[in-house]
Amino acid sequence: MPVATAEAGTDYAARFAQLDAWLDEHQALWRAKPFTSPQLPWEADWPELAAWLRSRTLEQAEAAHNQPHVLDAPEPFASLARRAIELSRLPQWHLSAESLTGLSSPRSTTGDHNRLPELLTRHIPGRKWQQISHFAACVHQQWQQPTRHWLDWCAGKGHLGRLLAWQGGQQLTCLERDPELNRQGAELGLQLGITSQHLDADVLQESSWRYLRPEHGVVALHACGQLHMTLLQQAAAQGCSHLALSPCCYNRIDHPDYQPLSATARAGRLRLSRDDLGLPLQESITAGQRVRRLRDQSMAWRLAFDLWQRQARGVDSYLPTPPRPESALNAGIAAFCRDLAAHHQLQLAEPDSWQELEQQGWQRLAQVRNLELLRGLFRRPLEIWLLLDRALFLQESGYQVRLGEFCEHQLTPRNLLLIAEKPDTQITPTL
Ligand SMILES: C[S@@+](CC[C@H](N)C(=O)[O-])C[C@H]1O[C@@H](n2cnc3c(N)ncnc32)[C@H](O)[C@@H]1O
């Protein structure tokens, strides 16, 4: 299948239509969660695949989690995996931006940590710095026209905006809700001789939207759901000349149902809940062994509670379990489960053996994690569907849009970048 990487509007619309149809057709495979549904709706249709996944160990599930595509599982797993990859392919801009020298700015030394003023990189952990420098390099490479004024949306201390403004000698405005981050950002800007404004602004409030101006090149690195959706709507309304956005936390939205931005997605088949939007984010972070062990124990005990409460109540339905502090694990599984029962104001007959129940909880965890591998195939396609909704909205608003990956997946799974420009804008700076 030819994969759309081109820039014409119809390509993204066509790509969206393919994804929309595919995700809709296979929704029984990715919507239901093995953690909350002991039996999944697709298992009756694909018994061989279900049995194969259920027979595997927790360690095997862990090993395959970040690359379920390579699993040698019974059909339809392999066919779905192939199609998921086809539908998720995007240009890898970081490869062409890897020679991160010689970018549009004479002062640019992006990627070369050693040649930058120490103040630019101060307080930035290595991984974050790499994300920022890759993002900046891709922006320089992809934007056809330079900007005169950067606006960093949900800027934190404004590290990204400061790097871009330092490279090109332009002005910088940062919008950020946390005054302390703004104070520190302003100090760093002053010390570097950058003309920067760090405004205490809640970007969800209408009063903040007036800061967006047509001459702004707006950047947003990892702004959560509602924050970046608001940006797209308001930047388009204000006619900002350039936009570069890497979205994250798609599920942090105001409404319980996803409200598509584009007319194309609104006319599509797929309807998503806030819960569905969590799927693209379900990638295991590179946690240490201790953290992983505690997380697994907590999940195995919650699953043990689920088995217990269903059996003791005689009601086959899931009861949500609230977050518990790490210390809750110290008191043992019996106290842990009794606390969860008390949370639901339930007095349940105790199981014959807590030890046996715990063992069943661990068995179920292994099954859950392996069954999750099938949902895992849909993580990236759903994320690309969401990205295309954003891209199509901007196209419908008169922007030229390009989509790509700004860094390796290992650096951050949220590595998608949307680049948008108003064609042929004659920008008169607002004084
Ligand atoms: C994930 S951080 C990203 C920060 C920065 N862009 C980066 O990549 O380092 C999200 C930032 O958004 C800010 N934020 C959250 N809600 C906000 C709001 N309603 N208005 C403005 N900033 C907000 C947070 O304080 C935080 O600094």
mmCIF file of C-alpha atoms in Angstrom, residues 66-349:
data_model
loop_
_atom_site.group_PDB
_atom_site.id
_atom_site.type_symbol
_atom_site.label_atom_id
_atom_site.label_comp_id
_atom_site.label_asym_id
_atom_site.label_seq_id
_atom_site.Cartn_x
_atom_site.Cartn_y
_atom_site.Cartn_z
ATOM 1 C CA ASN A 66 7.249 -1.993 23.317
ATOM 2 C CA GLN A 67 7.375 -3.963 20.052
ATOM 3 C CA PRO A 68 4.301 -6.188 19.838
ATOM 4 C CA HIS A 69 4.655 -6.184 16.025
ATOM 5 C CA VAL A 70 7.489 -8.693 16.108
ATOM 6 C CA LEU A 71 5.510 -11.321 18.023
ATOM 7 C CA ASP A 72 5.064 -14.628 16.211
ATOM 8 C CA ALA A 73 1.438 -14.967 17.316
ATOM 9 C CA PRO A 74 -1.398 -16.798 15.483
ATOM 10 C CA GLU A 75 -3.511 -14.867 13.003
ATOM 11 C CA PRO A 76 -4.922 -12.315 12.722
ATOM 12 C CA PHE A 77 -2.061 -10.898 14.802
ATOM 13 C CA ALA A 78 0.592 -10.744 12.086
ATOM 14 C CA SER A 79 -1.769 -9.295 9.450
ATOM 15 C CA LEU A 80 -2.942 -6.607 11.847
ATOM 16 C CA ALA A 81 0.649 -5.852 12.839
ATOM 17 C CA ARG A 82 1.650 -5.363 9.191
ATOM 18 C CA ARG A 83 -1.281 -3.083 8.500
ATOM 19 C CA ALA A 84 -0.678 -1.095 11.697
ATOM 20 C CA ILE A 85 2.889 -0.407 10.596
ATOM 21 C CA GLU A 86 1.800 0.608 7.100
ATOM 22 C CA LEU A 87 -0.800 2.996 8.463
ATOM 23 C CA SER A 88 1.542 4.532 11.025
ATOM 24 C CA ARG A 89 4.510 5.342 8.839
ATOM 25 C CA LEU A 90 5.678 8.951 8.838
ATOM 26 C CA PRO A 91 8.814 10.697 7.620
ATOM 27 C CA GLN A 92 11.611 10.462 10.172
ATOM 28 C CA TRP A 93 12.828 14.019 10.117
ATOM 29 C CA HIS A 94 15.407 13.426 12.796
ATOM 30 C CA LEU A 95 17.400 11.307 10.359
ATOM 31 C CA SER A 96 17.751 14.132 7.865
ATOM 32 C CA ALA A 97 18.243 16.668 10.648
ATOM 33 C CA GLU A 98 20.908 14.483 12.220
ATOM 34 C CA SER A 99 23.678 16.562 10.762
ATOM 35 C CA LEU A 100 22.245 19.221 13.006
ATOM 36 C CA THR A 101 24.748 21.785 11.822
ATOM 37 C CA GLY A 102 24.377 24.314 9.037
ATOM 38 C CA LEU A 103 20.772 25.130 9.848
ATOM 39 C CA SER A 104 19.160 28.346 8.827
ATOM 40 C CA SER A 105 20.672 30.360 11.624
ATOM 41 C CA PRO A 106 24.289 31.485 11.542
ATOM 42 C CA ARG A 107 24.524 30.996 15.289
ATOM 43 C CA SER A 108 23.036 27.535 15.155
ATOM 44 C CA THR A 109 24.989 24.730 16.736
ATOM 45 C CA THR A 110 21.985 22.597 17.598
ATOM 46 C CA GLY A 111 22.835 19.180 18.907
ATOM 47 C CA ASP A 112 26.342 20.134 19.817
ATOM 48 C CA HIS A 113 25.928 20.475 23.532
ATOM 49 C CA ASN A 114 29.548 21.564 23.996
ATOM 50 C CA ARG A 115 29.417 24.614 21.768
ATOM 51 C CA LEU A 116 26.295 26.118 23.334
ATOM 52 C CA PRO A 117 26.437 28.569 26.231
ATOM 53 C CA GLU A 118 26.082 26.611 29.455
ATOM 54 C CA LEU A 119 23.123 28.836 30.392
ATOM 55 C CA LEU A 120 21.100 27.442 27.489
ATOM 56 C CA THR A 121 21.358 23.907 28.734
ATOM 57 C CA ARG A 122 21.415 24.558 32.488
ATOM 58 C CA HIS A 123 18.898 22.513 34.526
ATOM 59 C CA ILE A 124 17.825 20.480 31.473
ATOM 60 C CA PRO A 125 18.151 16.714 31.933
ATOM 61 C CA GLY A 126 19.982 15.015 29.036
ATOM 62 C CA ARG A 127 16.933 13.306 27.549
ATOM 63 C CA LYS A 128 14.868 16.508 27.641
ATOM 64 C CA TRP A 129 17.716 18.457 26.077
ATOM 65 C CA GLN A 130 17.918 15.973 23.213
ATOM 66 C CA GLN A 131 14.164 16.277 22.626
ATOM 67 C CA ILE A 132 14.455 20.060 22.561
ATOM 68 C CA SER A 133 17.442 20.151 20.230
ATOM 69 C CA HIS A 134 15.871 17.645 17.818
ATOM 70 C CA PHE A 135 12.609 19.579 17.855
ATOM 71 C CA ALA A 136 14.451 22.842 17.129
ATOM 72 C CA ALA A 137 16.463 21.276 14.312
ATOM 73 C CA CYS A 138 13.320 19.907 12.651
ATOM 74 C CA VAL A 139 11.564 23.267 12.937
ATOM 75 C CA HIS A 140 14.482 25.010 11.212
ATOM 76 C CA GLN A 141 14.534 22.349 8.557
ATOM 77 C CA GLN A 142 10.788 22.186 7.888
ATOM 78 C CA TRP A 143 9.602 25.782 8.069
ATOM 79 C CA GLN A 144 9.887 27.383 4.652
ATOM 80 C CA GLN A 145 9.916 30.936 6.036
ATOM 81 C CA PRO A 146 11.770 32.105 9.127
ATOM 82 C CA THR A 147 9.770 33.622 11.952
ATOM 83 C CA ARG A 148 10.452 36.945 13.613
ATOM 84 C CA HIS A 149 8.961 36.189 16.959
ATOM 85 C CA TRP A 150 8.739 32.850 18.765
ATOM 86 C CA LEU A 151 5.896 32.055 21.100
ATOM 87 C CA ASP A 152 6.421 29.044 23.370
ATOM 88 C CA TRP A 153 3.030 27.667 24.498
ATOM 89 C CA CYS A 154 3.003 26.020 27.954
ATOM 90 C CA ALA A 155 6.683 26.808 27.985
ATOM 91 C CA GLY A 156 7.830 25.641 31.406
ATOM 92 C CA LYS A 157 11.049 27.621 31.827
ATOM 93 C CA GLY A 158 11.023 28.245 28.078
ATOM 94 C CA HIS A 159 14.041 26.099 27.209
ATOM 95 C CA LEU A 160 12.808 25.322 23.683
ATOM 96 C CA GLY A 161 11.830 28.897 22.860
ATOM 97 C CA ARG A 162 15.107 30.190 24.296
ATOM 98 C CA LEU A 163 17.200 27.839 22.147
ATOM 99 C CA LEU A 164 15.292 28.888 19.012
ATOM 100 C CA ALA A 165 15.466 32.604 19.858
ATOM 101 C CA TRP A 166 19.158 32.353 20.709
ATOM 102 C CA GLN A 167 19.901 30.576 17.433
ATOM 103 C CA GLY A 168 18.184 33.165 15.299
ATOM 104 C CA GLY A 169 18.359 36.296 17.420
ATOM 105 C CA GLN A 170 14.569 36.709 17.401
ATOM 106 C CA GLN A 171 12.226 37.782 20.186
ATOM 107 C CA LEU A 172 10.540 35.272 22.440
ATOM 108 C CA THR A 173 7.267 35.214 24.343
ATOM 109 C CA CYS A 174 6.564 32.344 26.732
ATOM 110 C CA LEU A 175 3.120 31.517 28.078
ATOM 111 C CA GLU A 176 3.164 29.453 31.254
ATOM 112 C CA ARG A 177 0.827 29.097 34.215
ATOM 113 C CA ASP A 178 3.502 28.551 36.868
ATOM 114 C CA PRO A 179 4.985 31.914 37.985
ATOM 115 C CA GLU A 180 8.105 30.317 39.448
ATOM 116 C CA LEU A 181 8.983 28.679 36.115
ATOM 117 C CA ASN A 182 8.410 32.041 34.452
ATOM 118 C CA ARG A 183 10.656 33.794 36.958
ATOM 119 C CA GLN A 184 13.478 31.311 36.343
ATOM 120 C CA GLY A 185 12.970 31.463 32.577
ATOM 121 C CA ALA A 186 13.104 35.267 32.579
ATOM 122 C CA GLU A 187 16.348 35.166 34.566
ATOM 123 C CA LEU A 188 17.948 32.723 32.122
ATOM 124 C CA GLY A 189 16.830 34.878 29.179
ATOM 125 C CA LEU A 190 18.303 38.013 30.756
ATOM 126 C CA GLN A 191 21.612 36.316 31.415
ATOM 127 C CA LEU A 192 21.782 35.181 27.776
ATOM 128 C CA GLY A 193 20.838 38.576 26.408
ATOM 129 C CA ILE A 194 17.656 37.263 24.786
ATOM 130 C CA THR A 195 14.651 39.545 24.479
ATOM 131 C CA SER A 196 12.098 37.336 26.191
ATOM 132 C CA GLN A 197 8.830 37.850 27.980
ATOM 133 C CA HIS A 198 7.594 35.138 30.338
ATOM 134 C CA LEU A 199 3.910 35.723 31.001
ATOM 135 C CA ASP A 200 1.911 34.157 33.825
ATOM 136 C CA ALA A 201 -0.938 32.920 31.684
ATOM 137 C CA ASP A 202 -3.510 30.158 31.895
ATOM 138 C CA VAL A 203 -3.774 29.268 28.215
ATOM 139 C CA LEU A 204 -7.248 27.826 28.687
ATOM 140 C CA GLN A 205 -8.540 31.287 29.607
ATOM 141 C CA GLU A 206 -9.766 33.567 26.858
ATOM 142 C CA SER A 207 -7.756 36.442 28.340
ATOM 143 C CA SER A 208 -4.526 34.618 27.329
ATOM 144 C CA TRP A 209 -5.457 34.166 23.675
ATOM 145 C CA ARG A 210 -4.816 37.830 22.846
ATOM 146 C CA TYR A 211 -1.099 37.099 23.232
ATOM 147 C CA LEU A 212 -1.223 35.086 19.981
ATOM 148 C CA ARG A 213 -0.367 37.321 17.021
ATOM 149 C CA PRO A 214 -0.176 36.719 13.264
ATOM 150 C CA GLU A 215 3.607 37.266 13.209
ATOM 151 C CA HIS A 216 4.212 34.542 15.812
ATOM 152 C CA GLY A 217 5.962 31.304 15.122
ATOM 153 C CA VAL A 218 4.325 29.208 17.812
ATOM 154 C CA VAL A 219 6.038 26.161 19.280
ATOM 155 C CA ALA A 220 4.594 23.693 21.776
ATOM 156 C CA LEU A 221 6.538 20.711 23.006
ATOM 157 C CA HIS A 222 4.464 18.166 24.889
ATOM 158 C CA ALA A 223 1.477 20.308 25.716
ATOM 159 C CA CYS A 224 -1.291 18.041 27.036
ATOM 160 C CA GLY A 225 -4.649 17.372 25.324
ATOM 161 C CA GLN A 226 -6.842 20.387 25.999
ATOM 162 C CA LEU A 227 -3.822 22.704 26.114
ATOM 163 C CA HIS A 228 -2.678 21.893 22.587
ATOM 164 C CA MET A 229 -6.212 21.604 21.172
ATOM 165 C CA THR A 230 -6.876 25.118 22.472
ATOM 166 C CA LEU A 231 -3.636 26.261 20.878
ATOM 167 C CA LEU A 232 -4.638 24.925 17.459
ATOM 168 C CA GLN A 233 -8.048 26.572 17.600
ATOM 169 C CA GLN A 234 -6.770 29.894 18.871
ATOM 170 C CA ALA A 235 -3.646 30.046 16.676
ATOM 171 C CA ALA A 236 -5.849 29.415 13.640
ATOM 172 C CA ALA A 237 -8.350 32.060 14.819
ATOM 173 C CA GLN A 238 -5.570 34.628 15.310
ATOM 174 C CA GLY A 239 -3.876 33.614 12.043
ATOM 175 C CA CYS A 240 -0.459 32.831 13.558
ATOM 176 C CA SER A 241 1.958 32.449 10.658
ATOM 177 C CA HIS A 242 3.783 29.282 11.826
ATOM 178 C CA LEU A 243 3.088 26.458 14.195
ATOM 179 C CA ALA A 244 5.109 23.475 15.415
ATOM 180 C CA LEU A 245 3.452 21.125 17.865
ATOM 181 C CA SER A 246 4.338 17.851 19.469
ATOM 182 C CA PRO A 247 1.210 16.661 21.312
ATOM 183 C CA CYS A 248 1.000 14.495 24.407
ATOM 184 C CA CYS A 249 -1.576 13.238 26.958
ATOM 185 C CA TYR A 250 -4.425 13.146 24.432
ATOM 186 C CA ASN A 251 -6.814 12.053 27.175
ATOM 187 C CA ARG A 252 -6.489 15.246 29.225
ATOM 188 C CA ILE A 253 -9.517 16.890 27.736
ATOM 189 C CA ASP A 254 -12.475 18.711 29.244
ATOM 190 C CA HIS A 255 -15.203 16.599 27.722
ATOM 191 C CA PRO A 256 -15.815 12.877 28.421
ATOM 192 C CA ASP A 257 -16.167 12.327 24.664
ATOM 193 C CA TYR A 258 -13.516 13.355 22.178
ATOM 194 C CA GLN A 259 -14.665 16.326 20.097
ATOM 195 C CA PRO A 260 -12.791 16.133 16.772
ATOM 196 C CA LEU A 261 -11.264 19.390 15.596
ATOM 197 C CA SER A 262 -11.577 18.816 11.860
ATOM 198 C CA ALA A 263 -14.745 18.647 9.798
ATOM 199 C CA THR A 264 -13.239 15.537 8.163
ATOM 200 C CA ALA A 265 -12.990 13.669 11.470
ATOM 201 C CA ARG A 266 -16.435 14.858 12.539
ATOM 202 C CA ALA A 267 -17.793 13.305 9.355
ATOM 203 C CA GLY A 268 -15.796 10.104 9.925
ATOM 204 C CA ARG A 269 -16.934 6.853 11.508
ATOM 205 C CA LEU A 270 -14.904 6.642 14.672
ATOM 206 C CA ARG A 271 -16.245 8.044 17.932
ATOM 207 C CA LEU A 272 -13.795 8.128 20.819
ATOM 208 C CA SER A 273 -14.210 8.438 24.559
ATOM 209 C CA ARG A 274 -11.707 10.054 26.887
ATOM 210 C CA ASP A 275 -10.850 6.546 28.022
ATOM 211 C CA ASP A 276 -10.007 5.465 24.451
ATOM 212 C CA LEU A 277 -7.558 8.371 24.214
ATOM 213 C CA GLY A 278 -5.428 6.715 26.886
ATOM 214 C CA LEU A 279 -4.484 3.877 24.508
ATOM 215 C CA PRO A 280 -1.726 5.731 22.588
ATOM 216 C CA LEU A 281 -0.092 6.585 25.924
ATOM 217 C CA GLN A 282 0.177 3.010 27.131
ATOM 218 C CA GLU A 283 3.812 2.442 26.542
ATOM 219 C CA SER A 284 5.953 1.305 29.414
ATOM 220 C CA ILE A 285 8.257 4.020 30.511
ATOM 221 C CA THR A 286 11.787 2.889 31.130
ATOM 222 C CA ALA A 287 11.215 2.416 34.852
ATOM 223 C CA GLY A 288 13.796 0.887 37.157
ATOM 224 C CA GLN A 289 13.431 -2.672 38.425
ATOM 225 C CA ARG A 290 12.140 -1.668 41.866
ATOM 226 C CA VAL A 291 9.440 0.582 40.404
ATOM 227 C CA ARG A 292 8.403 -2.138 37.959
ATOM 228 C CA ARG A 293 8.204 -4.734 40.730
ATOM 229 C CA LEU A 294 6.003 -2.488 42.890
ATOM 230 C CA ARG A 295 3.783 -1.604 39.936
ATOM 231 C CA ASP A 296 3.356 -5.292 39.066
ATOM 232 C CA GLN A 297 2.591 -6.216 42.657
ATOM 233 C CA SER A 298 -0.023 -3.508 42.957
ATOM 234 C CA MET A 299 -1.667 -4.624 39.702
ATOM 235 C CA ALA A 300 -1.595 -8.313 40.607
ATOM 236 C CA TRP A 301 -3.266 -7.504 43.948
ATOM 237 C CA ARG A 302 -5.897 -5.350 42.268
ATOM 238 C CA LEU A 303 -6.645 -8.238 39.932
ATOM 239 C CA ALA A 304 -6.835 -10.544 42.946
ATOM 240 C CA PHE A 305 -9.325 -8.111 44.495
ATOM 241 C CA ASP A 306 -11.294 -8.174 41.237
ATOM 242 C CA LEU A 307 -11.506 -11.985 41.339
ATOM 243 C CA TRP A 308 -12.528 -11.890 44.996
ATOM 244 C CA GLN A 309 -15.184 -9.174 44.721
ATOM 245 C CA ARG A 310 -16.838 -10.741 41.647
ATOM 246 C CA GLN A 311 -17.017 -14.115 43.360
ATOM 247 C CA ALA A 312 -18.037 -12.865 46.809
ATOM 248 C CA ARG A 313 -20.653 -10.443 45.504
ATOM 249 C CA GLY A 314 -21.900 -12.872 42.898
ATOM 250 C CA VAL A 315 -21.831 -9.993 40.419
ATOM 251 C CA ASP A 316 -19.625 -10.315 37.355
ATOM 252 C CA SER A 317 -18.659 -6.666 36.954
ATOM 253 C CA TYR A 318 -15.535 -4.612 37.511
ATOM 254 C CA LEU A 319 -15.215 -2.208 40.436
ATOM 255 C CA PRO A 320 -12.684 0.587 39.947
ATOM 256 C CA THR A 321 -9.862 0.693 42.468
ATOM 257 C CA PRO A 322 -8.484 4.017 43.721
ATOM 258 C CA PRO A 323 -4.756 4.814 43.648
ATOM 259 C CA ARG A 324 -2.999 3.556 46.792
ATOM 260 C CA PRO A 325 0.302 4.755 48.239
ATOM 261 C CA GLU A 326 3.333 2.491 47.975
ATOM 262 C CA SER A 327 3.117 1.885 51.730
ATOM 263 C CA ALA A 328 -0.251 0.127 51.217
ATOM 264 C CA LEU A 329 1.694 -2.833 49.830
ATOM 265 C CA ASN A 330 3.590 -3.305 53.110
ATOM 266 C CA ALA A 331 0.571 -4.558 55.051
ATOM 267 C CA GLY A 332 0.079 -7.616 52.811
ATOM 268 C CA ILE A 333 -2.556 -8.654 50.298
ATOM 269 C CA ALA A 334 -5.360 -9.260 52.823
ATOM 270 C CA ALA A 335 -5.208 -5.696 54.213
ATOM 271 C CA PHE A 336 -4.809 -4.309 50.674
ATOM 272 C CA CYS A 337 -7.938 -6.078 49.420
ATOM 273 C CA ARG A 338 -9.976 -5.322 52.555
ATOM 274 C CA ASP A 339 -9.160 -1.616 52.108
ATOM 275 C CA LEU A 340 -10.412 -1.747 48.525
ATOM 276 C CA ALA A 341 -13.600 -3.474 49.668
ATOM 277 C CA ALA A 342 -14.070 -0.812 52.381
ATOM 278 C CA HIS A 343 -13.645 1.877 49.695
ATOM 279 C CA HIS A 344 -16.745 0.415 48.010
ATOM 280 C CA GLN A 345 -18.464 -0.007 51.411
ATOM 281 C CA LEU A 346 -18.548 -3.761 50.913
ATOM 282 C CA GLN A 347 -18.413 -6.432 53.582
ATOM 283 C CA LEU A 348 -17.267 -9.486 51.650
ATOM 284 C CA ALA A 349 -16.873 -13.058 52.840
#
